[in-house]
Amino acid sequence: MSDLTTAPVTVPAVSADLHASVQQFYAHHMQMLDDGRVESWAQGFTEDGVFAADGHPHPATGREQIVAGASRTVAQLAEQGISRRHWLGMIAITPGDGVVRARSYAIVYQITAADGASIRSSTTCEDVLVPDGRGSWLIRHRYVRQDVPA
Amino acid sequence: MSDLTTAPVTVPAVSADLHASVQQFYAHHMQMLDDGRVESWAQGFTEDGVFAADGHPHPATGREQIVAGASRTVAQLAEQGISRRHWLGMIAITPGDGVVRARSYAIVYQITAADGASIRSSTTCEDVLVPDGRGSWLIRHRYVRQDVPA
Amino acid sequence: MSDLTTAPVTVPAVSADLHASVQQFYAHHMQMLDDGRVESWAQGFTEDGVFAADGHPHPATGREQIVAGASRTVAQLAEQGISRRHWLGMIAITPGDGVVRARSYAIVYQITAADGASIRSSTTCEDVLVPDGRGSWLIRHRYVRQDVPA
C-alpha cells in the first residue's frame, strides 16, 4: 500500500521544448483518431510500431495492422452511432536514452443519441516515443491498460 | 472513414513559449467564466471578437454582445443552482500568419445539488487567437460545435 | 454576477520552463497517489506542508500527518474495491515572490466493479509551490474546495 523507501523522489527534468512537443503531438494525434482519419493517425506510429492493450488478445504490430484495427473500430462505431473523444491527461514524461517514455491517464468519452456524452473507460497509457526527425514524435510502443477496481 | 492519402503527416511545430502562453491563457480565461467574472472573461476576446456556436442561432459579435450573452447564462445557471467547470483539452495548436489557430476538446462539467458533478456536454472548440500585446492572447473568433453521434 | 471593473485583465506571464516543470510535477505527483505510493507522494509536499480541504475538519500538517491521512484513504478504497484517478486541469499559474501559486480544476474519477469509471467529485485546488532545489516543485500549502451548486 505504501512505499518501504523514503529515499528522495526525483521528478524527471524535462525541457520546455520536450514538454511542448509531446503535448502538441498527442493533441493532434488524438484528434486524428477521433475524426476517423485513421491512416494519418497510424502515421503517428513508427513503421514497426506496436499497439498493445490488455483488452485485446494480440498486439497490432506495424502500421498496416494498426490501420486495420483502427479502421474496424471506426466502422463499428459509425454503425452504432457512437462518436468518441480520447483525452490524455497527467502526462508524466521520463526522458531516456534516445527515447522518451510517457505514462498518461486516458479517458474515452463517447457520444450517442441515447446518452449524450458519457465516460466509456478510464485507462493508463504507456508510450515509448522516438523523434520523427521533423521536431515531433512517433510512438514506437503503446500499451493501454484498463483501470480496474483496487 | 479513412484517408485516401498516405502523405506524411506533419504535426505543426510550436515553440515552448507559444505552447505555454496558450495553455496559460486558456486556464485563466476559463476560470474567469466559471467564477462568473464575465466582464473579465469577455476581455479575453478582441473588441470585435466573435463567439459562435452551432447551438446558438446567431453568433455574439463584439465584447458587448459577448458579455450580454454570458451574463444571461450565468444568471440562469445561478437561478437553477448550477455551477459549471469548462475543461479544455487536447489543445492542437497551428501557428499561422500573425494568428494562432487552436482546436481543442471542451467538456463542460456541471454541479447541482441533485446530481453532484456530471458531464453536461462534449464539444469541439476552434479558436483564432491574436497577440494581446502583453505576452498573452485574445480570441478573435471562437466556434464551438457540439460533438454528435457518428 | 459580473465585474464592476473593466480594467484590462492581465494573464500572468509564465516562462515556458516554469509551465513545463509545474505540469510535469503534477503529472508525476498525481500518478504516485493513484498508484498508492503515498510516501513518495507525500515527499511532494514540504516537510512542514499543509493539506487542507473544506471536506476535512482539520488540515493535515507536515509530511507525517499527510502520509497518515493518505494511507487511511488508500486502505479504505482498497477495502471497498475502488480505484481513483485524479486529473488536474486548467492549471492557472501565478508566479509570486519566490513561490508559485497554481489554481487548478481537479476531477476525481473512480473505478469500481459495479459502475466502471465514473466522476466522484469536481474540486478546485489552490497550491502554493516552492522550488525543490532539483528543478521541480514542492507543495507548501494545498487547499481543495468541493465545487458546489451556484
Short mmCIF file of C-alpha atoms in Angstrom, two decimals, chain C residues 2 30 70 96 122:
data_model
loop_
_atom_site.label_atom_id
_atom_site.label_comp_id
_atom_site.label_asym_id
_atom_site.label_seq_id
_atom_site.Cartn_x
_atom_site.Cartn_y
_atom_site.Cartn_z
CA SER C 2 -20.31 40.31 -13.13
CA MET C 30 -0.85 12.55 -9.02
CA ALA C 70 -3.48 9.39 2.59
CA GLY C 96 4.98 35.30 -6.97
CA SER C 122 -15.22 18.13 -9.06
#
